[in-house]
CSV table of C-alpha atoms and ligand atoms in Angstrom, one decimal:
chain,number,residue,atom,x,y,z
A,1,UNK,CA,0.0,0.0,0.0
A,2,UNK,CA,1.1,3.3,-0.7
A,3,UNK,CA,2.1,5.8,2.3
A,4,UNK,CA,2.0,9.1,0.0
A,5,UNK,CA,-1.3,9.0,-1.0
A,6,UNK,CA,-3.2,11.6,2.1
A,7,UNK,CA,0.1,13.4,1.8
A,8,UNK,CA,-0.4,13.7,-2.0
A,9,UNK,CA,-4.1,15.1,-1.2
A,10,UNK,CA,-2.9,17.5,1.5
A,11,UNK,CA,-0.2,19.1,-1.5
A,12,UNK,CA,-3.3,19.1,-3.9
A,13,UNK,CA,-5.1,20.6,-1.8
A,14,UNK,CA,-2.8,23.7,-1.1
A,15,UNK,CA,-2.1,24.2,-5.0
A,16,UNK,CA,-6.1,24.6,-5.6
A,17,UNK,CA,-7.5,26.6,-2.6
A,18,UNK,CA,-11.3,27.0,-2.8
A,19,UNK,CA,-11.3,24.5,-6.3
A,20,UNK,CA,-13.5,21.3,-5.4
A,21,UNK,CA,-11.3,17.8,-5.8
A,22,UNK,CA,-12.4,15.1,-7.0
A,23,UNK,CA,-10.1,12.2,-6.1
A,24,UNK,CA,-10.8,9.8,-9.2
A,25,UNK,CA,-10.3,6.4,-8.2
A,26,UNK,CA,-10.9,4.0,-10.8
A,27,UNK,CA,-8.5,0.9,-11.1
A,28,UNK,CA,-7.8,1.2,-7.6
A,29,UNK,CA,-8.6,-1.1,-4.6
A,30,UNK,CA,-10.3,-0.6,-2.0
A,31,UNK,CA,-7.4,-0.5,1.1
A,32,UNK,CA,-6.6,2.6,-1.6
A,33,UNK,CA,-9.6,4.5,-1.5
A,34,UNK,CA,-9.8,3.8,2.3
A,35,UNK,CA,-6.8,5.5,2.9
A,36,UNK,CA,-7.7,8.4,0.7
A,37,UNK,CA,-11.3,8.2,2.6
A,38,UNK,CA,-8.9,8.2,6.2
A,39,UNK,CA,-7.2,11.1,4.9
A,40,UNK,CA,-10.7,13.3,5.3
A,41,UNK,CA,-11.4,13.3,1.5
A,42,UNK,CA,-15.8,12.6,0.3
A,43,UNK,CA,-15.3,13.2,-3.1
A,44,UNK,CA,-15.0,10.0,-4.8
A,45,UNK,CA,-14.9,10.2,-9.0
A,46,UNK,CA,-15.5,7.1,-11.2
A,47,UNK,CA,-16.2,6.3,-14.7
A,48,UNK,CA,-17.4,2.7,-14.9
A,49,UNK,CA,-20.8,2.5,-13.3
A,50,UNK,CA,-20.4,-1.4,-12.2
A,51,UNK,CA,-17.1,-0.1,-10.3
A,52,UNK,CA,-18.7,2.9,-8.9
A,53,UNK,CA,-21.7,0.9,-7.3
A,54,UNK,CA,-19.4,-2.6,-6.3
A,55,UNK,CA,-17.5,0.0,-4.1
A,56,UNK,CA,-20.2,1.9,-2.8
A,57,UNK,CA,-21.3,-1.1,-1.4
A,58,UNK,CA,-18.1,-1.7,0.3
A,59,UNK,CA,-16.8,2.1,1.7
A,60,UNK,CA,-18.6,4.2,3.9
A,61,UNK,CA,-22.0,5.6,2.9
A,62,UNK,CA,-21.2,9.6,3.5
A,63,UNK,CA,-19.0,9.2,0.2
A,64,UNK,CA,-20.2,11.0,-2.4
A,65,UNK,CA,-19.8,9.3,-5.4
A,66,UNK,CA,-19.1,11.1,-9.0
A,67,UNK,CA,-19.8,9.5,-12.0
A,68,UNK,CA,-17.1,10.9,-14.6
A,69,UNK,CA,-17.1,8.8,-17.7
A,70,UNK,CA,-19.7,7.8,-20.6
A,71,UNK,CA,-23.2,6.4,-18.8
A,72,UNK,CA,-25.0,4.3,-20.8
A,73,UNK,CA,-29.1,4.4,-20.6
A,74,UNK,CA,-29.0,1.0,-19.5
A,75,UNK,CA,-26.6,1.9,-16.3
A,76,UNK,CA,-28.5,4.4,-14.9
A,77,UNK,CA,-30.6,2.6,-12.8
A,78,UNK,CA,-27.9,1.5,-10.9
A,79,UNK,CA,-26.2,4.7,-9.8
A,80,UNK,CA,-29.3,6.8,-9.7
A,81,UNK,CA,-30.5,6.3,-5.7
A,82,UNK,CA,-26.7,7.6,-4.9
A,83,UNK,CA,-24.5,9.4,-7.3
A,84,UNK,CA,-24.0,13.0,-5.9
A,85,UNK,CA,-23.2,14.4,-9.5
A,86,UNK,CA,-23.1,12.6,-12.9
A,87,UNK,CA,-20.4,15.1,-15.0
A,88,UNK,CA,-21.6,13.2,-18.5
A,89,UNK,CA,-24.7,13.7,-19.8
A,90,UNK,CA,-24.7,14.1,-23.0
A,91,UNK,CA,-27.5,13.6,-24.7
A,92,UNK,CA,-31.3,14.3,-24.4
A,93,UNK,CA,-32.3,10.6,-24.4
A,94,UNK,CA,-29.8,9.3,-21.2
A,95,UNK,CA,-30.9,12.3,-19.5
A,96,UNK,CA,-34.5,11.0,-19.5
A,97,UNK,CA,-33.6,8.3,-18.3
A,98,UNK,CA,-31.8,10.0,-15.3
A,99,UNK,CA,-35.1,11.8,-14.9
A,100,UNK,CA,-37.3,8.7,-14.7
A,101,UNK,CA,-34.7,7.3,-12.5
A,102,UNK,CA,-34.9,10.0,-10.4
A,103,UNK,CA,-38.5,9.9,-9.9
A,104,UNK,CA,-38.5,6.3,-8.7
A,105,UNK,CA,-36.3,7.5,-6.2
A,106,UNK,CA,-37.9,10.4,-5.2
A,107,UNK,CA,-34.5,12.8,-6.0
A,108,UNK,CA,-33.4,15.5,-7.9
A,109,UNK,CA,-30.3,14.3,-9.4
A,110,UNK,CA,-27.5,16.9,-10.0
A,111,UNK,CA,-25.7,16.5,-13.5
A,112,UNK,CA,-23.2,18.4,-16.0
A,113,UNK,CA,-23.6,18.7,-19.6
A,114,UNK,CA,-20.4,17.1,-20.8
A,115,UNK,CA,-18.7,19.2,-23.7
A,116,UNK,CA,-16.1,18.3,-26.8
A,117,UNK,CA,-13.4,20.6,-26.6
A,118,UNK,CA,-10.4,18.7,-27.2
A,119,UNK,CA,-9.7,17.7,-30.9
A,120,UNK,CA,-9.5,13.9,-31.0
A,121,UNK,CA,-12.6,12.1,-32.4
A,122,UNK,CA,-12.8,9.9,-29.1
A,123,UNK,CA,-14.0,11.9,-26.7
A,124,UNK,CA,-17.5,12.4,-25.6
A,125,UNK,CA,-19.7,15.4,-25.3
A,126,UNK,CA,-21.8,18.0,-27.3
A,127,UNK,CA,-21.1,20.3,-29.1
A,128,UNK,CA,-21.6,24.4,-28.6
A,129,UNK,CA,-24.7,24.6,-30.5
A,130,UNK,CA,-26.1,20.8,-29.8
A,131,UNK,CA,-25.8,22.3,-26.0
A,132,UNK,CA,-27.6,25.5,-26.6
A,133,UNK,CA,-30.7,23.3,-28.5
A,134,UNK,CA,-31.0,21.0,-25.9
A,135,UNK,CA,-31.3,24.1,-23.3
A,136,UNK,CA,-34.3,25.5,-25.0
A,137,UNK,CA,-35.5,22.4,-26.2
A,138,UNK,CA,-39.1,21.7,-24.1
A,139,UNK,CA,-38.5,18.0,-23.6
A,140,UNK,CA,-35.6,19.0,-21.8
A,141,UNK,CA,-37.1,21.7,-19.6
A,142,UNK,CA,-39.7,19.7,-18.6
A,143,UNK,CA,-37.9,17.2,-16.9
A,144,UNK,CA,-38.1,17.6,-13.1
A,145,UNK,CA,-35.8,15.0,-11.5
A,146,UNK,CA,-32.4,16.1,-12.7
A,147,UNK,CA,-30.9,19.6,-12.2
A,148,UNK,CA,-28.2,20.7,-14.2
A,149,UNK,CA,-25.7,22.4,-11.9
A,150,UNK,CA,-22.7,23.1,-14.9
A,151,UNK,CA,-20.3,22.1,-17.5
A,152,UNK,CA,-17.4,19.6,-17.7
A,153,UNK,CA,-14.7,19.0,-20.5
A,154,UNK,CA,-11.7,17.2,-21.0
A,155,UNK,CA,-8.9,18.7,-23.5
A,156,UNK,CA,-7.1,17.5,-25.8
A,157,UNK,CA,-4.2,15.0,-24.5
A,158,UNK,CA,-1.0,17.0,-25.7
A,159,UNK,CA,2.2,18.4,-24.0
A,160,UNK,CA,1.3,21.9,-26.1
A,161,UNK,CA,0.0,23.8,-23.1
A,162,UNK,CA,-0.9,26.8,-24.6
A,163,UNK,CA,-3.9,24.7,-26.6
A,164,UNK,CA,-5.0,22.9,-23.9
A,165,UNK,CA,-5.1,26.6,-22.3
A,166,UNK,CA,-7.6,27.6,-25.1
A,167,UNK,CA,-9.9,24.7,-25.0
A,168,UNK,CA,-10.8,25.2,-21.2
A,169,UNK,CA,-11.0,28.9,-21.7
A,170,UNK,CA,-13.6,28.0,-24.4
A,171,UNK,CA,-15.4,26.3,-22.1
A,172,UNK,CA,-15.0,28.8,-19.8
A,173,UNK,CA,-16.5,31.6,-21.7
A,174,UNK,CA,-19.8,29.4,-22.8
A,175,UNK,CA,-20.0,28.2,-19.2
A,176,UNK,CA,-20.1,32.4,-18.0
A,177,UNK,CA,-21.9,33.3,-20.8
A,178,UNK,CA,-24.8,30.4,-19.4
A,179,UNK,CA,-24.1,30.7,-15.6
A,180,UNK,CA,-26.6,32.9,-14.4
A,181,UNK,CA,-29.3,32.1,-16.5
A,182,UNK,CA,-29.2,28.5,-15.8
A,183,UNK,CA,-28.1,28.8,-11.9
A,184,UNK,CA,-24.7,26.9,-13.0
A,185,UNK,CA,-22.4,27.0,-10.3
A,186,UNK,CA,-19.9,24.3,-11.2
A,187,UNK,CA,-17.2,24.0,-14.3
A,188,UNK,CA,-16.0,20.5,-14.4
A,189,UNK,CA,-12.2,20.7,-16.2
A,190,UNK,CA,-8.5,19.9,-15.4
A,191,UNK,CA,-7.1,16.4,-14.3
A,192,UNK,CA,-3.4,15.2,-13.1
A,193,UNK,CA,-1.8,16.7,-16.3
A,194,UNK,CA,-3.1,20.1,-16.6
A,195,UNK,CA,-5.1,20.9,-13.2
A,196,UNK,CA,-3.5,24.2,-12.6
A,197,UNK,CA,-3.9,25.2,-16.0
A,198,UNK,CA,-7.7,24.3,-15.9
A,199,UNK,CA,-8.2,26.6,-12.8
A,200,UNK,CA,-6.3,29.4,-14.2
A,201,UNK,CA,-8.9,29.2,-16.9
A,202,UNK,CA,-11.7,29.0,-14.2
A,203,UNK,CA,-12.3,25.4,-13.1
A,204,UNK,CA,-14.3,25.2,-10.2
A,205,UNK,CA,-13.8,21.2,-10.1
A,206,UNK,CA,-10.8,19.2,-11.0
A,207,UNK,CA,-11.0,15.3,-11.3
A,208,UNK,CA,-7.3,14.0,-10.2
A,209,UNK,CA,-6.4,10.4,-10.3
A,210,UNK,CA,-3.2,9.2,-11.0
A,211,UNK,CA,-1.2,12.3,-9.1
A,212,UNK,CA,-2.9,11.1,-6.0
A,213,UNK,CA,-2.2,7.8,-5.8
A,214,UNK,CA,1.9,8.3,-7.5
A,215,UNK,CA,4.6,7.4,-5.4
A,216,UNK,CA,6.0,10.7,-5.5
B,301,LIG,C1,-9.3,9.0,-15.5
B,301,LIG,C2,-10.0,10.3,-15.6
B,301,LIG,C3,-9.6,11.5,-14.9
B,301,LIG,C4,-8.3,11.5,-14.0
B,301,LIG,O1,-7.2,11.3,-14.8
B,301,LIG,P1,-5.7,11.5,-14.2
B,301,LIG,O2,-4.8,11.9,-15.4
B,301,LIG,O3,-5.3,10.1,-13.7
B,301,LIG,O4,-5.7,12.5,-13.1
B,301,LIG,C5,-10.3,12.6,-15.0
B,301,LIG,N1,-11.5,12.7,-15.7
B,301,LIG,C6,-11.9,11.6,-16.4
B,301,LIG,C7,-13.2,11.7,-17.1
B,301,LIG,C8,-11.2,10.4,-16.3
B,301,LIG,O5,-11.7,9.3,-17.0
């Protein structure tokens, strides 16, 4: 087991003052994410929803449990009495899901819009203008068991910080220029590689995995 892993936290924690951390744990075991639990840390990410819910079941129930990568409609059901915030929704269909999930649970569930800002084909998300149709579209705004609290983004995975600079600050302006219409209060970007850069450009959450649990 690894002896750096609160001390890790504690150093993230003083780069990022007021910025929410999200301790993303996938792939790890569950001594691991005790020890990061023992260190004081809630805020448990995860992208694989059979994961998320197998170690739900075995930590202590005041986690609170993010769900990170893609959902599939199928999943939801799972996660739904639980999760704390899903940052991937991205598209109208799995979020009606969420909202019938929601209702058999009696909760509103909290959720980000997930965006593509990064330039490879693979990753996930809408686009600018997908977003802003979906916003005013009535199907969405009708649903009444999910609350949409923000954005999230991941950029592009390159050492050329300057562009991965520009694609959070992208994300940055359309997250200000929807903020207070839409009562977002949280902006989902920056992981191990590019955290700081992320909150320079206005993060308000960063989702850290392999920086917490390094040996060094
Ligand atoms: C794995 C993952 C992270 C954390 O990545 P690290 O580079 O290990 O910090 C953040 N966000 C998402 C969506 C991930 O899948």
């Amino acid at each position: 087991m690894s002896h750096s892993i609160c001390k890790n936290i504690k150093q993230i924690e003083q780069e990022i003052g007021n910025t929410q951390l999200v301790v993303v744990s996938k792939y790890r075991s569950l001594p691991e994410l005790q020890e990061v639990y023992d260190c004081g840390h809630r805020h448990f990410g995860e992208n694989r929803v059979q994961e998320l819910t197998s170690k739900y079941e075995n930590l202590p129930k005041d986690i609170q449990w993010h769900l990170i990568g893609h959902l599939q409609s199928n999943k939801v059901k799972y996660i739904a009495p639980f999760v704390y915030l899903i940052h991937s929704i991205d598209s109208l269909k799995l979020l009606k899901e969420v909202d019938k999930e929601g209702k058999k649970h009696q909760r509103v569930i909290p959720f980000l819009f997930q965006l593509h800002i990064a330039q490879e084909e693979t990753k996930f998300g809408l686009s600018e203008t997908e977003l802003l149709e979906l916003l005013q579209d009535p199907e969405y705004t009708s649903l009444l068991q999910v609350s949409c609290k923000g954005l999230m983004g991941m950029a592009s995975n390159t050492e050329d910080i300057n562009h991965v600079k520009k694609e959070f600050e992208f994300l940055n302006s359309l997250y200000l220029k929807l903020k207070d219409q839409y009562n977002f209060d949280t902006l989902s970007m920056g992981m191990s590689g590019d955290y700081l850069t992320a909150i320079d450009a206005g993060s308000t959450v960063i989702r850290v995995g392999s920086k917490v649990f390094s040996d060094h």
